[in-house]
């Protein structure tokens, strides 16, 4: 048997002995004074290299375009020059004129109202559905039945919004199955929910539930898989029935995930589905189907008022950031971590 190699004198700060290799450090020894940024750089260089492509994509497609927000303070005309930089330099500065127009525009406030109403309805009726589906699937004992249920629920997520709206048109439209059945039985022929402005908010919510609720259960199922089965056994031994075990074991395990997704959903309150609503806006009219994203599309791309559209988009982004910070602060007050720690 080989003689034991002395580990070296202990470090002064109570850390690992000098000269010892830190576990998982890929052969890099911890210096006597503790870890430094150079030591961590050498230790994690493989992880850093793997992260660089993702960071580059975020930088190019998320942070560099932020420079274009300067268009919100100009009367931007993309055709005044031969390139974007030339058009940007030749377009006159108007200061906060675009923001003043936005505040005075009644169509803007109508779009804000529609956006918030759709968000609140989806928050109440759509957000709890993935949680309930995850609890339902998790309660299925047979693995085969559970796999079939997950596959059926995941499938609509891969459908395009054109196909989803077509399916709903064949069911709830004026020539759909329900309308034809009502006409055959003499119950009237005016049934058409696809063109009803008063039903539009619930229509887009139903479409979102059918398309994305199954996909949203993935995170919750992953959280449920991490729950220690001994907790369920201990609760059962204490006399807790299935509902008590779900209330005292399952839901507390889902609370951090629910809080995190709720914070992100609140931060995304002003974005309620551009493509979905754009495809149906003409059928119900702009009074019910105009939201902030379609409003920016209309004034920016269809009317060519790029500076004003950029101003609306900038205000939307700032308010979205404020909503994330406020929701995350609320999560901290309730004892949850949220998006980031305190």
Coordinates of C-alpha atoms in Angstrom, one line a residue:
X1 CA 0.0 0.0 0.0
X2 CA 1.4 3.4 -1.0
X3 CA 2.1 5.8 1.9
X4 CA -0.4 8.6 2.4
X5 CA 0.6 12.0 1.0
X6 CA 0.3 14.9 3.5
X7 CA -2.4 17.3 2.5
X8 CA -0.4 20.4 3.5
X9 CA -1.0 23.0 6.1
X10 CA -4.5 24.3 6.4
X11 CA -5.3 27.7 5.0
X12 CA -5.6 30.7 7.3
X13 CA -9.2 31.4 6.5
X14 CA -10.4 27.9 7.3
X15 CA -10.6 26.9 3.6
X16 CA -9.0 23.9 2.0
X17 CA -5.4 23.2 2.8
X18 CA -2.8 24.9 0.6
X19 CA -1.9 22.9 -2.4
X20 CA -5.0 20.7 -2.4
X21 CA -7.0 20.3 -5.5
X22 CA -10.6 21.6 -5.2
X23 CA -13.2 19.0 -6.1
X24 CA -14.4 19.4 -9.7
X25 CA -11.6 21.9 -10.4
X26 CA -10.2 19.9 -13.3
X27 CA -6.7 19.7 -11.7
X28 CA -6.4 23.4 -10.8
X29 CA -5.1 23.9 -7.3
X30 CA -6.6 26.4 -4.9
X31 CA -4.0 29.1 -4.0
X32 CA -3.2 29.7 -0.3
X33 CA -5.1 33.0 -0.3
X34 CA -8.3 31.5 -1.5
X35 CA -9.9 31.5 -5.0
X36 CA -9.3 34.5 -7.2
X37 CA -11.0 35.5 -10.5
X38 CA -8.1 34.1 -12.5
X39 CA -8.3 30.8 -10.7
X40 CA -12.1 30.7 -11.3
X41 CA -11.5 31.6 -15.0
X42 CA -9.1 28.7 -15.4
X43 CA -11.4 26.4 -13.5
X44 CA -14.5 27.2 -15.5
X45 CA -13.0 27.9 -18.9
X46 CA -14.8 25.0 -20.5
X47 CA -18.2 26.2 -19.2
X48 CA -17.4 29.8 -20.3
X49 CA -16.5 28.6 -23.8
X50 CA -19.8 26.7 -24.1
X51 CA -21.7 29.8 -22.9
X52 CA -20.1 32.2 -25.3
X53 CA -22.3 31.4 -28.4
X54 CA -25.5 31.9 -26.3
X55 CA -24.1 35.2 -24.9
X56 CA -23.2 36.3 -28.5
X57 CA -26.7 35.6 -29.7
X58 CA -28.3 37.5 -26.8
X59 CA -25.9 40.4 -27.4
X60 CA -26.6 40.6 -31.2
X61 CA -30.3 40.0 -31.2
X62 CA -31.4 41.5 -27.8
X63 CA -28.9 44.3 -26.7
X64 CA -27.6 45.7 -30.0
X65 CA -31.2 46.4 -31.3
X66 CA -31.7 48.6 -28.2
X67 CA -29.7 51.2 -29.9
X68 CA -32.5 51.6 -32.4
X69 CA -34.7 53.1 -29.7
X70 CA -33.2 56.4 -30.6
X71 CA -35.6 56.3 -33.5
X72 CA -38.4 57.1 -31.0
X73 CA -36.9 60.7 -30.7
X74 CA -36.8 61.3 -34.5
X75 CA -39.2 61.7 -37.3
X76 CA -37.6 58.7 -39.0
X77 CA -37.8 58.3 -42.7
X78 CA -36.1 55.1 -44.0
X79 CA -36.2 56.3 -47.6
X80 CA -34.3 59.6 -47.1
X81 CA -31.0 57.9 -47.4
X82 CA -29.4 54.9 -49.1
X83 CA -28.7 53.1 -45.8
X84 CA -30.1 53.0 -42.3
X85 CA -27.2 55.0 -40.8
X86 CA -27.6 57.7 -43.5
X87 CA -31.4 57.7 -43.1
X88 CA -31.0 58.0 -39.3
X89 CA -28.6 60.9 -39.6
X90 CA -30.8 62.8 -42.1
X91 CA -34.0 62.3 -40.2
X92 CA -34.8 65.3 -37.9
X93 CA -34.9 65.1 -34.1
X94 CA -38.3 65.8 -32.7
X95 CA -37.6 65.2 -29.0
X96 CA -40.6 63.9 -27.0
X97 CA -43.1 64.8 -29.7
X98 CA -43.9 61.2 -30.5
X99 CA -44.5 60.5 -26.8
X100 CA -46.8 63.5 -26.6
X101 CA -48.8 62.2 -29.6
X102 CA -49.0 58.8 -27.9
X103 CA -50.6 60.2 -24.7
X104 CA -53.1 62.2 -26.8
X105 CA -54.0 59.3 -29.1
X106 CA -57.3 57.7 -28.1
X107 CA -56.6 54.6 -30.3
X108 CA -53.4 54.0 -28.2
X109 CA -55.4 54.0 -24.9
X110 CA -58.0 51.7 -26.5
X111 CA -55.2 49.3 -27.4
X112 CA -53.8 49.5 -23.9
X113 CA -57.2 48.7 -22.4
X114 CA -57.7 45.7 -24.7
X115 CA -54.2 44.4 -23.9
X116 CA -54.8 44.6 -20.1
X117 CA -58.3 43.1 -20.3
X118 CA -56.9 40.1 -22.3
X119 CA -54.0 39.7 -19.9
X120 CA -56.2 39.7 -16.8
X121 CA -58.6 37.2 -18.3
X122 CA -55.7 34.9 -19.3
X123 CA -54.1 35.3 -15.9
X124 CA -57.3 34.1 -14.2
X125 CA -58.4 31.3 -16.6
X126 CA -55.2 30.3 -18.5
X127 CA -52.4 30.5 -15.9
X128 CA -53.8 27.9 -13.4
X129 CA -54.6 25.3 -16.2
X130 CA -51.0 24.0 -16.6
X131 CA -50.7 23.6 -12.8
X132 CA -54.0 21.6 -12.6
X133 CA -53.0 19.5 -15.6
X134 CA -49.6 18.7 -14.0
X135 CA -51.3 17.6 -10.8
X136 CA -53.7 15.5 -12.8
X137 CA -51.0 13.8 -14.9
X138 CA -48.8 13.3 -11.8
X139 CA -51.7 11.4 -10.1
X140 CA -51.9 8.9 -12.9
X141 CA -50.4 5.6 -11.7
X142 CA -49.9 3.9 -15.0
X143 CA -46.7 5.2 -16.8
X144 CA -48.2 4.2 -20.2
X145 CA -51.4 6.2 -19.7
X146 CA -49.3 9.1 -18.3
X147 CA -47.1 9.1 -21.4
X148 CA -50.1 9.0 -23.7
X149 CA -51.8 11.9 -21.8
X150 CA -48.6 14.0 -22.0
X151 CA -48.2 13.4 -25.8
X152 CA -51.8 14.4 -26.5
X153 CA -51.5 17.5 -24.4
X154 CA -48.2 18.5 -25.9
X155 CA -49.3 18.1 -29.6
X156 CA -51.3 21.4 -30.1
X157 CA -48.2 23.4 -29.1
X158 CA -46.6 22.4 -32.4
X159 CA -49.5 23.7 -34.5
X160 CA -49.3 27.1 -36.1
X161 CA -51.7 29.8 -35.1
X162 CA -53.2 29.6 -38.6
X163 CA -54.1 26.0 -38.0
X164 CA -55.4 26.7 -34.5
X165 CA -57.7 29.5 -35.7
X166 CA -58.9 27.3 -38.6
X167 CA -59.9 24.6 -36.2
X168 CA -61.8 27.0 -34.0
X169 CA -63.4 28.5 -37.1
X170 CA -64.7 25.0 -38.1
X171 CA -66.2 24.7 -34.6
X172 CA -67.4 28.1 -33.5
X173 CA -67.7 30.0 -36.8
X174 CA -70.8 30.8 -38.7
X175 CA -70.4 27.7 -40.9
X176 CA -69.0 25.6 -38.2
X177 CA -70.2 22.4 -36.6
X178 CA -72.2 24.1 -33.8
X179 CA -73.9 26.6 -36.1
X180 CA -74.9 23.9 -38.6
X181 CA -76.3 21.7 -35.9
X182 CA -78.3 24.6 -34.5
X183 CA -79.7 25.3 -38.0
X184 CA -80.6 21.7 -38.6
X185 CA -82.7 21.7 -35.4
X186 CA -84.3 25.0 -36.1
X187 CA -82.5 26.9 -33.3
X188 CA -81.6 29.9 -35.4
X189 CA -78.7 30.5 -37.8
X190 CA -77.0 33.5 -36.2
X191 CA -74.4 31.6 -34.2
X192 CA -70.9 32.9 -35.0
X193 CA -68.5 33.4 -32.0
X194 CA -65.5 34.0 -34.3
X195 CA -66.8 37.4 -35.3
X196 CA -68.4 38.4 -32.0
X197 CA -66.4 41.4 -30.5
X198 CA -67.8 40.8 -27.0
X199 CA -66.6 37.2 -27.0
X200 CA -63.2 37.9 -28.5
X201 CA -61.3 38.1 -25.2
X202 CA -62.5 34.7 -24.1
X203 CA -62.0 33.3 -27.6
X204 CA -58.3 34.1 -27.6
X205 CA -58.0 32.7 -24.1
X206 CA -59.6 29.4 -25.2
X207 CA -57.3 29.2 -28.1
X208 CA -54.2 29.9 -25.9
X209 CA -55.4 27.2 -23.4
X210 CA -55.8 24.6 -26.1
X211 CA -52.5 25.4 -27.8
X212 CA -50.1 26.0 -25.0
X213 CA -51.5 24.7 -21.7
X214 CA -50.1 21.2 -22.3
X215 CA -46.7 22.6 -23.1
X216 CA -46.7 24.7 -20.0
X217 CA -47.0 21.7 -17.7
X218 CA -43.4 20.6 -18.5
X219 CA -41.9 22.8 -15.8
X220 CA -44.4 21.8 -13.2
X221 CA -43.9 18.1 -13.9
X222 CA -40.2 18.6 -13.5
X223 CA -40.8 20.2 -10.1
X224 CA -43.1 17.4 -9.1
X225 CA -40.5 14.8 -10.1
X226 CA -38.0 16.4 -7.6
X227 CA -40.3 15.9 -4.6
X228 CA -39.0 13.3 -2.2
X229 CA -41.5 10.3 -2.1
X230 CA -40.7 9.9 1.6
X231 CA -42.7 13.1 2.2
X232 CA -45.8 11.5 0.7
X233 CA -45.3 8.3 2.8
X234 CA -44.8 10.3 6.0
X235 CA -48.0 12.3 5.3
X236 CA -49.9 9.1 4.6
X237 CA -48.7 7.5 7.8
X238 CA -49.9 10.6 9.7
X239 CA -53.4 10.0 8.3
X240 CA -53.4 12.5 5.4
X241 CA -55.6 11.6 2.5
X242 CA -54.9 12.4 -1.1
X243 CA -56.2 15.9 -1.0
X244 CA -54.2 16.6 2.2
X245 CA -51.0 15.3 0.7
X246 CA -51.6 17.5 -2.4
X247 CA -52.2 20.5 -0.3
X248 CA -49.4 20.1 2.2
X249 CA -46.7 18.4 0.1
X250 CA -47.3 18.9 -3.7
X251 CA -48.4 22.5 -3.7
X252 CA -45.6 23.7 -1.4
X253 CA -43.1 22.0 -3.8
X254 CA -44.7 23.9 -6.7
X255 CA -44.8 27.3 -5.0
X256 CA -41.3 28.5 -6.1
X257 CA -42.0 27.6 -9.7
X258 CA -45.5 29.1 -9.7
X259 CA -44.0 32.3 -8.2
X260 CA -41.3 32.5 -10.9
X261 CA -43.6 31.9 -13.8
X262 CA -46.1 34.3 -12.4
X263 CA -43.5 37.1 -12.2
X264 CA -42.5 36.4 -15.8
X265 CA -46.1 36.4 -16.9
X266 CA -46.8 39.7 -15.2
X267 CA -43.7 41.2 -16.9
X268 CA -45.1 40.0 -20.2
X269 CA -48.5 41.5 -19.5
X270 CA -48.3 44.0 -22.4
X271 CA -47.6 41.1 -24.9
X272 CA -50.7 38.9 -25.3
X273 CA -50.1 37.2 -28.7
X274 CA -49.3 39.2 -31.8
X275 CA -49.8 36.6 -34.5
X276 CA -52.9 35.1 -32.9
X277 CA -54.7 38.5 -32.6
X278 CA -53.4 39.9 -35.9
X279 CA -55.0 37.0 -37.8
X280 CA -58.4 37.7 -36.2
X281 CA -58.4 41.5 -35.8
X282 CA -60.2 42.1 -39.0
X283 CA -63.1 39.7 -38.2
X284 CA -64.0 41.5 -34.9
X285 CA -62.8 45.0 -35.6
X286 CA -60.0 47.1 -34.2
X287 CA -62.3 48.2 -31.3
X288 CA -62.0 44.7 -29.7
X289 CA -59.0 43.2 -31.5
X290 CA -56.5 46.0 -31.4
X291 CA -53.7 45.4 -28.8
X292 CA -50.4 47.1 -28.3
X293 CA -48.4 44.8 -30.6
X294 CA -50.9 45.1 -33.5
X295 CA -51.1 48.8 -32.9
X296 CA -47.4 49.2 -33.3
X297 CA -47.6 47.0 -36.5
X298 CA -50.4 49.2 -37.8
X299 CA -48.8 52.6 -37.2
X300 CA -45.2 51.5 -38.0
X301 CA -45.3 49.1 -40.9
X302 CA -48.7 49.8 -42.5
X303 CA -48.7 53.6 -42.0
X304 CA -44.9 54.2 -42.1
X305 CA -44.8 56.2 -38.9
X306 CA -41.7 54.5 -37.6
X307 CA -40.7 57.1 -35.0
X308 CA -44.1 57.0 -33.3
X309 CA -44.2 53.2 -33.4
X310 CA -40.7 53.1 -31.8
X311 CA -41.9 55.4 -29.1
X312 CA -44.9 53.1 -28.3
X313 CA -42.6 50.1 -28.3
X314 CA -40.1 51.8 -26.0
X315 CA -42.8 52.8 -23.5
X316 CA -44.1 49.2 -23.6
X317 CA -40.7 47.8 -22.8
X318 CA -40.1 50.2 -19.9
X319 CA -43.5 49.4 -18.3
X320 CA -42.8 45.7 -18.8
X321 CA -39.5 46.1 -16.9
X322 CA -41.3 47.9 -14.1
X323 CA -43.9 45.2 -13.9
X324 CA -41.2 42.5 -13.6
X325 CA -39.5 44.4 -10.8
X326 CA -42.7 45.1 -8.9
X327 CA -43.9 41.5 -9.3
X328 CA -40.5 40.2 -8.2
X329 CA -40.5 42.5 -5.1
X330 CA -44.0 41.1 -4.2
X331 CA -42.6 37.6 -4.5
X332 CA -39.8 38.5 -2.1
X333 CA -42.4 39.8 0.4
X334 CA -44.3 36.6 0.2
X335 CA -41.1 34.6 0.9
X336 CA -40.3 33.4 -2.6
X337 CA -37.2 33.9 -4.6
X338 CA -38.8 35.1 -7.9
X339 CA -36.6 35.8 -10.8
X340 CA -33.6 36.8 -8.7
X341 CA -32.6 36.8 -5.1
X342 CA -32.7 39.8 -2.8

